[in-house]
Amino acid sequence: MASVEIVAEHERILREIESTDANCIGPTLRSVYDGQEHGLFMEKLDGRIRNHDRDIEKMCNHHFQGFVDSITELLKVRAEAQKLKVCKLNAKLVSCMDDLRRCRLQQRNIATTIDRLTHCLPVVFSLSVCVRMCVFRYYPALRTLEQLEQTCLPRAGQYRFCSIMAENIPRVRTLIKDTAMSQLRDFLESIRKHSNKIGETAMKQVCPLSRPLSPPLSPDLVATLMLSGQLYLCCYSTRYLEFFFLLQGAREEFENYYRKQRRKQARLVLQPHSNMHETLDGYRRFFNQIIGFFVVEDHILHTTQGLVNRAYVEELWELALSKTIAALRTHSSYCSDPDLVLDLKNLIVLFADTLQGYGFPVSQLFDMLLEMREQYGEILLKKWNLTFRYKHTHIFDNYSPIPVATEEDYRQFSSQFPFQDPDLDKLPFPKKLPFSEFVPKVYCQLKEFIYACLKYSEDLHLSSTEVDDMIRKSTNLLLTRTLSHCLQYAIKKKNVGLAELVQLILNTTHLEASCVYLEGFISNITDVPPDTANTTKLYGTSTFKDARHAAEEEIYTNLNAKIDQFLQLADYDWTAAQGGGAPSDYLSDLIAFLCSTFSVFTHLPGKVAQTACMSACKHLASSLLRLLLQPDVRQVSLGAMQQFNNDVKECERFARTDPVPGFQGDTLLLAFSDLRQLLDLFIQWDWSTYLADYGRPTCRYLRVSPHTALVLLEKMKDTSRKGTMFAQFRKNERDKQKLIDTVVKQLRNLISAHQT
């Protein structure tokens, strides 16, 4: 008997075999074969198999009748299935025949439709009008309407949609016209707003440094510039404005509207701002707007047919030109800055050249620029007047000769001013130039003025001769008006002394000599030889001569004034009984002043120094005579006459010292001859000779007039009556008094005879 454990184990293995997948039964079977009771297990396995077979048999017996019934049903269905197959084939065939019939019907319909659409297709294509309207392609839309109305609809036949389309064509055409008019208004407004940008771009293309002129803006560039105003391309194509002519009765309307609005815009463009003259940008905006306006008109003229014509554009240009010139004349008259006027001139030239590139006549603008040349010249004269007069601290107030320490300094001044002096070149350094900084500065200012005149003459399409003539005339005005007046002002200044006047004479002498170099300088920059016929000559020589003569006269005047100042210090005792043995103190100081003054005159031309010395001596002599004869002096004693004679002798001694070289013999003494003869007559009491020889060329006292002698004699007569005269001759006092009375009577007779 097997043990209970073995039986339980076999039972477990069987259950595992029954419940385990066949792929995993290997380990179970291995445990069976590895066990000791293999045969016993096989018996148990066979028993279990038999039990399962019995269960299967029972189940099959239970379900057998249902299987038989199923087979019977299948046999019955087989006959019915054969019938069903035949019916389905017949239905499919019928369906195919129906499809074939419909297909053939569709083919016939398609062929008929194609035939009909062949005639209606252009009408159908006319629906593209709406599409073109959506993208503002008005010109193609109008062309389509025209083709639809005249060709397509008559061929399409009497269809209802054709009638509807024919009825709607006038409405669509009116809609296009209204829309186009609205776009035209937008176009006009846009070009008004963007004309400044168009003009600015056009002017930039005309480079003032490159001649000949650059070509005008291309039509594509103009269209691109106008497109910046968010308009559509059709507004700038050639066809854009041609479609107006397709609109019945619209051509004249559009033309009139366009021209009317552009004239209004022109009037606005040609109205400058009231403060345009204050800055160059104001003029630039004014010009840009005008250029932009006419660039657009030129573009319309050349890309359309009939909207504008040459006569219309020329009429507008004539109006614009006249108003532009009037505005420029008005506003430029307010300009006082020569740099602004010069920039304005260059801007006007650029403005004129730009419009000339588009075929507009601009000769009147250049004529106006020549008129502005006169204004520019006046402004330059005012500027240089300020330079000479109000900056005189740096120019006219420097009267010291230029010190030159080195060769380099000498070359520097020589480069500024054409100066040649062989004698000065031989002197060692340091040395002094004969003129002050006044000379090179004035010369440089003259050259700068000439350059300023030349700048305005550029790009005016003038010949070299015309430019040369303009520069010379302007330079002459600077010399004869501005510089001459400034020199006169400098000469008349109160703080200018004799030394400064002397230096001023030297300066004007060197400037006069430099005029020939100024002539050559102008000829070099204008390329016109100075010996060309009808060439205007510079008036610099006469200008500097006049200034030098004025300085000389001022020297004479100042010398006389200084002499008068010394004479005011004279304090004669006209009733003195006896004169001193030395000259008066005031006269000694006066002679010392004259000596020091005339020593400075060594640099002056000889005749100037001699004239100044002679003039001073004559003035001194006449002043002394007036001092002696002045009405306030009622009595003159013999002692006073002796003292006065001492002073005159001192003056004569000064004249004999030859204070200024160049006088021949006693020429300078002649200035005091009137005084000398008068004093000799009274001191020597030589009345018999005077009265006997009066009127003869050989008269010793030829320069003493009876009137002068009478006045002085009456002063001495009054003194004699008071006993202060001829005191040492009291025994003959009555005879002397009788003699004086007799002489006085004879002098009066001479005066009366001379008057009759």
mmCIF file of C-alpha atoms in Angstrom, residues 94 271 276 327 373 381 459 481 501 523 527 602 664 681 713 725:
data_model
loop_
_atom_site.group_PDB
_atom_site.id
_atom_site.type_symbol
_atom_site.label_atom_id
_atom_site.label_comp_id
_atom_site.label_asym_id
_atom_site.label_seq_id
_atom_site.Cartn_x
_atom_site.Cartn_y
_atom_site.Cartn_z
ATOM 1 C CA VAL A 94 -30.082 47.001 -63.630
ATOM 2 C CA GLN A 271 3.110 131.786 -50.177
ATOM 3 C CA MET A 276 11.394 132.641 -44.081
ATOM 4 C CA ALA A 327 9.135 136.708 -52.515
ATOM 5 C CA ARG A 373 24.802 140.712 -56.072
ATOM 6 C CA LEU A 381 30.710 146.529 -47.152
ATOM 7 C CA ASP A 459 27.939 129.152 -60.723
ATOM 8 C CA ARG A 481 33.717 154.092 -49.372
ATOM 9 C CA LEU A 501 49.624 160.086 -37.698
ATOM 10 C CA SER A 523 43.729 138.724 -62.306
ATOM 11 C CA ASP A 527 42.150 134.443 -65.149
ATOM 12 C CA THR A 602 62.522 161.739 -40.453
ATOM 13 C CA GLN A 664 67.175 175.746 -49.180
ATOM 14 C CA LEU A 681 60.127 199.053 -37.510
ATOM 15 C CA LEU A 713 51.308 202.336 -32.762
ATOM 16 C CA MET A 725 57.207 205.371 -22.490
#
